[in-house]
PDB file of C-alpha atoms in Angstrom:
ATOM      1  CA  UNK A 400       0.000   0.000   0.000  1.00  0.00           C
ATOM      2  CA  UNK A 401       2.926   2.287   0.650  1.00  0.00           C
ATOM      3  CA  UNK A 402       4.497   1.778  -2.335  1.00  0.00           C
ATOM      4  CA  UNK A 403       1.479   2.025  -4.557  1.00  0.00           C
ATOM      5  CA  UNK A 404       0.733   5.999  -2.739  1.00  0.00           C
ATOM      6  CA  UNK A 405       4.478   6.919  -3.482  1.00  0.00           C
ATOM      7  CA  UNK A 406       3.819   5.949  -7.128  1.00  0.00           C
ATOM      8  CA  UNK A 407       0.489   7.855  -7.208  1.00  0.00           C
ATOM      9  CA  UNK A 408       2.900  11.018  -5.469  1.00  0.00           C
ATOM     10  CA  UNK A 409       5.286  11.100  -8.375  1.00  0.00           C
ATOM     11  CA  UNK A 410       2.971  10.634 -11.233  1.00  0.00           C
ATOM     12  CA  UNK A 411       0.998  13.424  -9.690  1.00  0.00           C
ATOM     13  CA  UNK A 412       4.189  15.638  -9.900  1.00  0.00           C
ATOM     14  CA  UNK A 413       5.278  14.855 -13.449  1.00  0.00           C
ATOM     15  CA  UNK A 414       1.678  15.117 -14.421  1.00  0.00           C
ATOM     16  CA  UNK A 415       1.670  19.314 -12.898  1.00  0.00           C
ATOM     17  CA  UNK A 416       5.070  19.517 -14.761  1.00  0.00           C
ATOM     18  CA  UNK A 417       4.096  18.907 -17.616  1.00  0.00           C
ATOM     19  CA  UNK A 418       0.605  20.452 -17.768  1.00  0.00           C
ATOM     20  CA  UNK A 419       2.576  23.711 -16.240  1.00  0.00           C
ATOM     21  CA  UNK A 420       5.528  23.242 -18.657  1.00  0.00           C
ATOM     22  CA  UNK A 421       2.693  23.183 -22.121  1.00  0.00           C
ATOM     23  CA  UNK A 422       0.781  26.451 -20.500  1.00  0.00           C
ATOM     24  CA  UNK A 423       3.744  28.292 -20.218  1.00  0.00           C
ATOM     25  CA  UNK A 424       6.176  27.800 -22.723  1.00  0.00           C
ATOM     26  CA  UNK A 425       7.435  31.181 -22.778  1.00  0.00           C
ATOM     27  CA  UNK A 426       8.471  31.135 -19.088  1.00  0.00           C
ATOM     28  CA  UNK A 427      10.464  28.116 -20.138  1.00  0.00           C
ATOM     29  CA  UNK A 428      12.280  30.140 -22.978  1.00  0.00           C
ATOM     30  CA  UNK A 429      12.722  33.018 -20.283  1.00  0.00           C
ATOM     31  CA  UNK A 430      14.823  31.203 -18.361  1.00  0.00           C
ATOM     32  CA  UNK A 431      16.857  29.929 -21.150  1.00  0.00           C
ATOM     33  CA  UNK A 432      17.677  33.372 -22.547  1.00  0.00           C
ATOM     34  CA  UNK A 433      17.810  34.621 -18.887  1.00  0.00           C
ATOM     35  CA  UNK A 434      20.654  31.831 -18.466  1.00  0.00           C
ATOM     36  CA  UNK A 435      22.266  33.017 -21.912  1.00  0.00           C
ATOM     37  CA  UNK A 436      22.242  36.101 -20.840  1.00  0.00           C
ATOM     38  CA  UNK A 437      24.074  35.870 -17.836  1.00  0.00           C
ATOM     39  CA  UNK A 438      26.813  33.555 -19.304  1.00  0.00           C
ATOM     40  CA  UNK A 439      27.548  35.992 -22.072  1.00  0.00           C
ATOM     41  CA  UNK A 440      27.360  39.523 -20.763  1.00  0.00           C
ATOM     42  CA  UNK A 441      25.220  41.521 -23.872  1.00  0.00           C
ATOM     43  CA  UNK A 442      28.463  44.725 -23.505  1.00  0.00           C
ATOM     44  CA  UNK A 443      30.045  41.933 -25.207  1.00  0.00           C
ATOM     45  CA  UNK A 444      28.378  41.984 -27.796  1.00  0.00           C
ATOM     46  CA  UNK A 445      28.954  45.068 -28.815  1.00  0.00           C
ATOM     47  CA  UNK A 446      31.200  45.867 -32.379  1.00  0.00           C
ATOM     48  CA  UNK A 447      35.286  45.636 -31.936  1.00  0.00           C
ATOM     49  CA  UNK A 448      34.754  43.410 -28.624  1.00  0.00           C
ATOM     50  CA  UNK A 449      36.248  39.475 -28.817  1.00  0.00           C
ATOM     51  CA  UNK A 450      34.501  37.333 -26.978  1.00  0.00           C
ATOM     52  CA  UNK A 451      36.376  34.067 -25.938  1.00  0.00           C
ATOM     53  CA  UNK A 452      32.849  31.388 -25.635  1.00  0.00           C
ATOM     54  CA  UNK A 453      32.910  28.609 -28.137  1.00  0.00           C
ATOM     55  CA  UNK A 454      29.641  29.300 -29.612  1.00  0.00           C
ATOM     56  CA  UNK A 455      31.607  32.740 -30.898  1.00  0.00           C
ATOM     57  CA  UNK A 456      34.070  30.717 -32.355  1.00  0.00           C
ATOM     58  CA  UNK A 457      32.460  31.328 -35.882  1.00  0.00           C
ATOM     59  CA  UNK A 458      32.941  34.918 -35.476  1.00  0.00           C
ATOM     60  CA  UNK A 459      36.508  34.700 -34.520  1.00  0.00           C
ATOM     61  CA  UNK A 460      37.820  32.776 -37.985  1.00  0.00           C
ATOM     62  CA  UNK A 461      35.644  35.248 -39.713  1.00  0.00           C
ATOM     63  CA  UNK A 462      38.105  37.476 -38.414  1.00  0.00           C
ATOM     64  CA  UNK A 463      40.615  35.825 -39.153  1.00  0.00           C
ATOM     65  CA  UNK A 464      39.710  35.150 -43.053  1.00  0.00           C
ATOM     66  CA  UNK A 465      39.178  39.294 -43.321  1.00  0.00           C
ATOM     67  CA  UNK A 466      42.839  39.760 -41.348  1.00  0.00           C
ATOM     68  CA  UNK A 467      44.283  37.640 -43.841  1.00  0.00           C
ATOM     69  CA  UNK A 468      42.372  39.076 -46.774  1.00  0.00           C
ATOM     70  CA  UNK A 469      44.062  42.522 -45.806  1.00  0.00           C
ATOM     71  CA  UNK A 470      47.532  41.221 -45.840  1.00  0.00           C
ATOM     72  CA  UNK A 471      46.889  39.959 -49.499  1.00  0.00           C
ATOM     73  CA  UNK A 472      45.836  43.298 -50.436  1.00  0.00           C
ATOM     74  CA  UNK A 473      48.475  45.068 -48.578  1.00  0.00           C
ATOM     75  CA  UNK A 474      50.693  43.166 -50.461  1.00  0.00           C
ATOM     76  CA  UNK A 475      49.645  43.745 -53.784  1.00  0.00           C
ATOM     77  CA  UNK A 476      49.613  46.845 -53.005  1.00  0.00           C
ATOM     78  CA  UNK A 477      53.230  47.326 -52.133  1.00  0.00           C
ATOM     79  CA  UNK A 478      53.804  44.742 -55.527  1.00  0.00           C
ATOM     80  CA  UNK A 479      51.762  47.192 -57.492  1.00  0.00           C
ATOM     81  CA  UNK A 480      53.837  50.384 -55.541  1.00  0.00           C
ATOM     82  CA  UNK A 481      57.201  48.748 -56.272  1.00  0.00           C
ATOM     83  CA  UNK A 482      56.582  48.237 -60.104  1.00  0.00           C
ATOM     84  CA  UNK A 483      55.601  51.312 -60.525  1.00  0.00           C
ATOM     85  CA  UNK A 484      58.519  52.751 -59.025  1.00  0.00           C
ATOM     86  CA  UNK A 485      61.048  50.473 -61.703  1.00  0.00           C
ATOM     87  CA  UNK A 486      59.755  52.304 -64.513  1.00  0.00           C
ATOM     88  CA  UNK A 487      61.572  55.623 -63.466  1.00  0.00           C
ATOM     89  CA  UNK A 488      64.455  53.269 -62.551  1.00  0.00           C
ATOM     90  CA  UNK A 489      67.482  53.829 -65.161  1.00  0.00           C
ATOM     91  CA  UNK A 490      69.099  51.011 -67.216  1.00  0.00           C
ATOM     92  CA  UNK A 491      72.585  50.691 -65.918  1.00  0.00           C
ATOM     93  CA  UNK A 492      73.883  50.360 -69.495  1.00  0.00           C
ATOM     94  CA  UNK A 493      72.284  53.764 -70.164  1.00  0.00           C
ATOM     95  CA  UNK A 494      73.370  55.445 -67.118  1.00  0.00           C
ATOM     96  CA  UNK A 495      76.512  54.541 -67.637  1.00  0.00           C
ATOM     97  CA  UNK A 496      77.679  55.461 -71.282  1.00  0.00           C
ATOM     98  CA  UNK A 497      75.483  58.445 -71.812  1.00  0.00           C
ATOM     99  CA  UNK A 498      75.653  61.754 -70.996  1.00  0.00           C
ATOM    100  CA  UNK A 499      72.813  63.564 -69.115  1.00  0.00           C
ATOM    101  CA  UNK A 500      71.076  66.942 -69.183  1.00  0.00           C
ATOM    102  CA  UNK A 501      68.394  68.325 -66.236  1.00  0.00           C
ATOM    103  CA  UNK A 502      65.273  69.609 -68.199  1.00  0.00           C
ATOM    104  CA  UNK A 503      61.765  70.409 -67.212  1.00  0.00           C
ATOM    105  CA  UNK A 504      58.802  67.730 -69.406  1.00  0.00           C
ATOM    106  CA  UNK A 505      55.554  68.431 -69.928  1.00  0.00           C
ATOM    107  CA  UNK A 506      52.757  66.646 -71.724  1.00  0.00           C
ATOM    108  CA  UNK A 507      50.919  67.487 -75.212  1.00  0.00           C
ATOM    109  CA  UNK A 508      49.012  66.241 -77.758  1.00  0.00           C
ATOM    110  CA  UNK A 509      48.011  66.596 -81.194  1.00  0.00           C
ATOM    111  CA  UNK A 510      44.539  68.224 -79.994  1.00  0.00           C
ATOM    112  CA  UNK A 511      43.462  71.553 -80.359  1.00  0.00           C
ATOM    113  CA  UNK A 512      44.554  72.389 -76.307  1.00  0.00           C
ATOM    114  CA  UNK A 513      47.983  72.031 -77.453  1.00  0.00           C
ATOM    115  CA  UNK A 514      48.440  73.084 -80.651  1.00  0.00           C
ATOM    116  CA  UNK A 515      45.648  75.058 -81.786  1.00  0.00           C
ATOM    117  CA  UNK A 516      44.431  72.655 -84.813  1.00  0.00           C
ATOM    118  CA  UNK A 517      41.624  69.983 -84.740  1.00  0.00           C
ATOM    119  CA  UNK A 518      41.127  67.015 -86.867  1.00  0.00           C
ATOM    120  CA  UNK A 519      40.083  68.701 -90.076  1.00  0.00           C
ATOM    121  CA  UNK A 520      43.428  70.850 -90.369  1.00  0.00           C
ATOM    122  CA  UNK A 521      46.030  69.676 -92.983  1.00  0.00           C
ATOM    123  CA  UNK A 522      48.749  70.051 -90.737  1.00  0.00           C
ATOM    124  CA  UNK A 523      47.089  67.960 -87.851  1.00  0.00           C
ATOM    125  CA  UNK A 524      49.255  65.520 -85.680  1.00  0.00           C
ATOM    126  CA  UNK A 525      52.179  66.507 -88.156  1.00  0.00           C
ATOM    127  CA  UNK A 526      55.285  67.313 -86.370  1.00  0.00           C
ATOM    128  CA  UNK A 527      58.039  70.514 -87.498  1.00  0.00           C
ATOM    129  CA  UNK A 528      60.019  67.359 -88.850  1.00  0.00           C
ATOM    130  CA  UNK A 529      57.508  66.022 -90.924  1.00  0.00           C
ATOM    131  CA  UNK A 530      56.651  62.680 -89.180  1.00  0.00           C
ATOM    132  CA  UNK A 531      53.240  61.938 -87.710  1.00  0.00           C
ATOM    133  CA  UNK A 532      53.125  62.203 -83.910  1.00  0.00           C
ATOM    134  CA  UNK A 533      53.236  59.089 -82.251  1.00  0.00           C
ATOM    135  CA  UNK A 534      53.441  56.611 -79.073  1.00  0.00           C
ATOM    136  CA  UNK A 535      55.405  53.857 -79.489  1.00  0.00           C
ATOM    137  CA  UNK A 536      58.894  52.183 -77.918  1.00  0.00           C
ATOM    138  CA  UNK A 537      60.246  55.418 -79.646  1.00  0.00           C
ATOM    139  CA  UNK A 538      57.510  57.993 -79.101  1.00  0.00           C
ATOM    140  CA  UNK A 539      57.730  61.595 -80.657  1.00  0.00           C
ATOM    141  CA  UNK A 540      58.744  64.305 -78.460  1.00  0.00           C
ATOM    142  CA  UNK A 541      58.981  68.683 -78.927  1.00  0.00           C
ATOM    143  CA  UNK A 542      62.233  69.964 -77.995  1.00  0.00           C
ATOM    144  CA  UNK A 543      64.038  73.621 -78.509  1.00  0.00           C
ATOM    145  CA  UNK A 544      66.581  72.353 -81.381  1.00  0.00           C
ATOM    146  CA  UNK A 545      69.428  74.702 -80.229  1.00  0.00           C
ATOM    147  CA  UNK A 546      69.537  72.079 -76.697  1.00  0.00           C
ATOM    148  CA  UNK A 547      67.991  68.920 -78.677  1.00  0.00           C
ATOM    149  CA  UNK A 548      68.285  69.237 -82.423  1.00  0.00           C
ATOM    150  CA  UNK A 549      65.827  67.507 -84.580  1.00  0.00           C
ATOM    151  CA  UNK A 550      65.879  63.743 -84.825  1.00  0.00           C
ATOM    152  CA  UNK A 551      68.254  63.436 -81.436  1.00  0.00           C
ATOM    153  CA  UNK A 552      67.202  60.481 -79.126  1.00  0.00           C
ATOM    154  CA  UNK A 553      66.454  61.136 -75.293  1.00  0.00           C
ATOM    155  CA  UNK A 554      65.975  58.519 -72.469  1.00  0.00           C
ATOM    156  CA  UNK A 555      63.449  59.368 -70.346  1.00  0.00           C
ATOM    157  CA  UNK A 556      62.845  58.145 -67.215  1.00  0.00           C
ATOM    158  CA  UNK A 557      59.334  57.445 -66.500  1.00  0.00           C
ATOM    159  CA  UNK A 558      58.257  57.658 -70.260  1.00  0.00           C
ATOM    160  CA  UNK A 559      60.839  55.891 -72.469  1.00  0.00           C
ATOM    161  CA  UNK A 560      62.576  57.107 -75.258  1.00  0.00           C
ATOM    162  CA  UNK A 561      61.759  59.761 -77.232  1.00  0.00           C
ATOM    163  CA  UNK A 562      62.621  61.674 -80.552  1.00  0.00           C
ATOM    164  CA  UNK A 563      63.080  64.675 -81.016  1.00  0.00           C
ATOM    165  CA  UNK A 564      60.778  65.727 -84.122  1.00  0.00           C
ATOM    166  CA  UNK A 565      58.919  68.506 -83.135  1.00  0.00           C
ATOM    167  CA  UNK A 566      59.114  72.310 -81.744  1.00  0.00           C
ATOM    168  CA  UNK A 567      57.349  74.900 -80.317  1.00  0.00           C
ATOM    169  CA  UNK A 568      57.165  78.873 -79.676  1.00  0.00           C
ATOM    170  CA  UNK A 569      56.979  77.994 -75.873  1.00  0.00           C
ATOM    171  CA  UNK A 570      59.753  75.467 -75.514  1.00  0.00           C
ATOM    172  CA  UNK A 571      63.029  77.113 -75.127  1.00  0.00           C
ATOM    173  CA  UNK A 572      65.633  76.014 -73.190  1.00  0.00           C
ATOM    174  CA  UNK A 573      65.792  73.333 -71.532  1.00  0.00           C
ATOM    175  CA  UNK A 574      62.170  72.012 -71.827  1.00  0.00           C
ATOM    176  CA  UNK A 575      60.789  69.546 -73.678  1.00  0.00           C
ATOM    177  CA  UNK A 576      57.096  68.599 -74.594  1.00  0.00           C
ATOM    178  CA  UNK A 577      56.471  64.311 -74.526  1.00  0.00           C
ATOM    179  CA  UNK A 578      53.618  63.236 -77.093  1.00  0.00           C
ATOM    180  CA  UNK A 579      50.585  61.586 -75.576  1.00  0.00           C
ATOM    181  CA  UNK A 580      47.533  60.365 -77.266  1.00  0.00           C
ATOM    182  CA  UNK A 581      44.796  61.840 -75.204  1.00  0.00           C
ATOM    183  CA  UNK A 582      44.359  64.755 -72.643  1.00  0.00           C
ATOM    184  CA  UNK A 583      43.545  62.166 -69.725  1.00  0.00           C
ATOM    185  CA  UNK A 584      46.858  60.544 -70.533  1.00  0.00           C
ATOM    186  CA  UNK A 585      48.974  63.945 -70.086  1.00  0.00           C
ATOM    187  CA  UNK A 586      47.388  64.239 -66.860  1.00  0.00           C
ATOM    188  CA  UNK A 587      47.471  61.228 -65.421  1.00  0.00           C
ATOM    189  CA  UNK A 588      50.598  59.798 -67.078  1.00  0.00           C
ATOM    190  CA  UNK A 589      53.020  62.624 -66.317  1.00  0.00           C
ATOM    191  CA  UNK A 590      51.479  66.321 -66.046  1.00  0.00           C
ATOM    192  CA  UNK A 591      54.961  68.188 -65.594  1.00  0.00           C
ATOM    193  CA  UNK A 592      58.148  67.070 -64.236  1.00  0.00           C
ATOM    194  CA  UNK A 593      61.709  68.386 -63.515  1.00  0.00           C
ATOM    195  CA  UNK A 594      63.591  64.842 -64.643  1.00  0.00           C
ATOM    196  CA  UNK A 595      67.307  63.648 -66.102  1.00  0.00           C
ATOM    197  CA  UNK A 596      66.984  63.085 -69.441  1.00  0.00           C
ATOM    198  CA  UNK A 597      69.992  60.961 -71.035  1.00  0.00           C
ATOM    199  CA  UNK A 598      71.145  61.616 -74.419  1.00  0.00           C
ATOM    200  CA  UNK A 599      71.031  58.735 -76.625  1.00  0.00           C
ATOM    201  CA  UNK A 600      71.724  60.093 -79.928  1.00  0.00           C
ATOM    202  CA  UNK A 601      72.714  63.408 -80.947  1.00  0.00           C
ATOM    203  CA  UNK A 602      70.570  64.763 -83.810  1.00  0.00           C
ATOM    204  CA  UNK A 603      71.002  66.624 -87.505  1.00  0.00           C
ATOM    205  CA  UNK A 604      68.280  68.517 -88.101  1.00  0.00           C
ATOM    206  CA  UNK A 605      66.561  66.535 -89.924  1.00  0.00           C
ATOM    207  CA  UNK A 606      63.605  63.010 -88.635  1.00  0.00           C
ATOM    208  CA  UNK A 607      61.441  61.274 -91.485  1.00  0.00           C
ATOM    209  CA  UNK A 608      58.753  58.404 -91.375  1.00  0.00           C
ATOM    210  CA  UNK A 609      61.531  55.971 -92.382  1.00  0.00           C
ATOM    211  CA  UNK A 610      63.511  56.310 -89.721  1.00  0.00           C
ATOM    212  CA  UNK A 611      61.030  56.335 -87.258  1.00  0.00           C
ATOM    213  CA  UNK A 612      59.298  53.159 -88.249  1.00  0.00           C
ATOM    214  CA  UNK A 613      63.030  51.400 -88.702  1.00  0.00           C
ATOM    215  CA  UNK A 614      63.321  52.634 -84.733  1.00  0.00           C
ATOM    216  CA  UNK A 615      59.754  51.088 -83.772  1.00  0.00           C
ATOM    217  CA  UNK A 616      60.181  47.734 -86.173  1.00  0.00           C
ATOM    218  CA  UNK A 617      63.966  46.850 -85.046  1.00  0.00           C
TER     219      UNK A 617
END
């Protein structure tokens, strides 16, 4: 008889459990997030903050994947910084064998905003020389002939080698004008510079068409 009344007792008290646990779920879930709460402080939660629980272990190696994703761009950015730096590097066997001359380089082109003739004029994109203005492994530059005579050969740093086939009423001296194919190249590309030009080739007045293409073809 005992035994069967303790039975009765503890069916009784599972049976209010779970009749109390169905009517009020949401106290259940209160207690859970009440818990959660309490084991992981919400100022935690908060941007910039690590927090060291293993359920925010998914947080951390995102972290971790964006850390390392900055260090790839970092380096290709100092990859991308030092290349550009080479090109205003010297050749060794230039530096060495020819002589140099300080002069101040600007940018033109064949456009109205540096020469004062568009498309339609006879003369357009033709050079004092003769030879069509070009870009190439030997580009056409504008030079004051009594430094640079025509047809003379310059090494410049940051551009390449130039020509001299070309003058101006504003270059005198020691200036020269490089040839670039639009506007947005001039400005982006160079603007104006105060650079060590190296003399390949002294000039003799005279550049043609020939002689630039056997230059560009060789």
């Amino acid at each position: 008889m005992k035994h069967t009344i303790q039975l009765v007792l503890c069916m009784s008290v599972i049976l209010i459990l779970t009749v109390t646990t169905i009517q009020n779920p949401k106290h259940v879930k209160a207690e859970i997030q009440q818990n959660w709460s309490s084991d992981y402080p919400t100022e935690n939660m908060q941007m910039g903050e690590q927090l060291t629980e293993p359920v925010i272990q998914d947080r951390d190696l995102s972290l971790e994947m964006k850390t390392l994703m900055v260090e790839e761009v970092s380096s290709i950015l100092v990859a991308s910084k030092m290349t550009s730096s080479s090109l205003t590097e010297v050749p060794n066997h230039i530096r060495n064998n020819f002589p140099s001359a300080a002069v101040t380089a600007t940018g033109y082109t064949a456009g109205e905003e540096s020469t004062g003739k568009n498309s339609s004029h006879p003369l357009y994109g033709i050079t004092f020389s003769g030879v069509e203005v070009t870009r190439d492994m030997y580009s056409t530059i504008a030079a004051d002939p009594n430094v640079f005579p025509i047809g003379s050969i310059l090494y410049i740093p940051g551009y390449g080698y130039g020509v001299v086939a070309d003058t101006g009423s504003a270059i005198k001296g020691n200036i020269i004008d490089l040839y670039y194919d639009t506007v947005d190249e001039v400005f982006q590309e160079w603007g104006k510079k105060e650079v060590m030009v190296y003399v390949i080739e002294v000039g003799d007045g005279t550049f043609t068409e020939e002689e630039l293409s056997q230059l560009n073809n060789r």
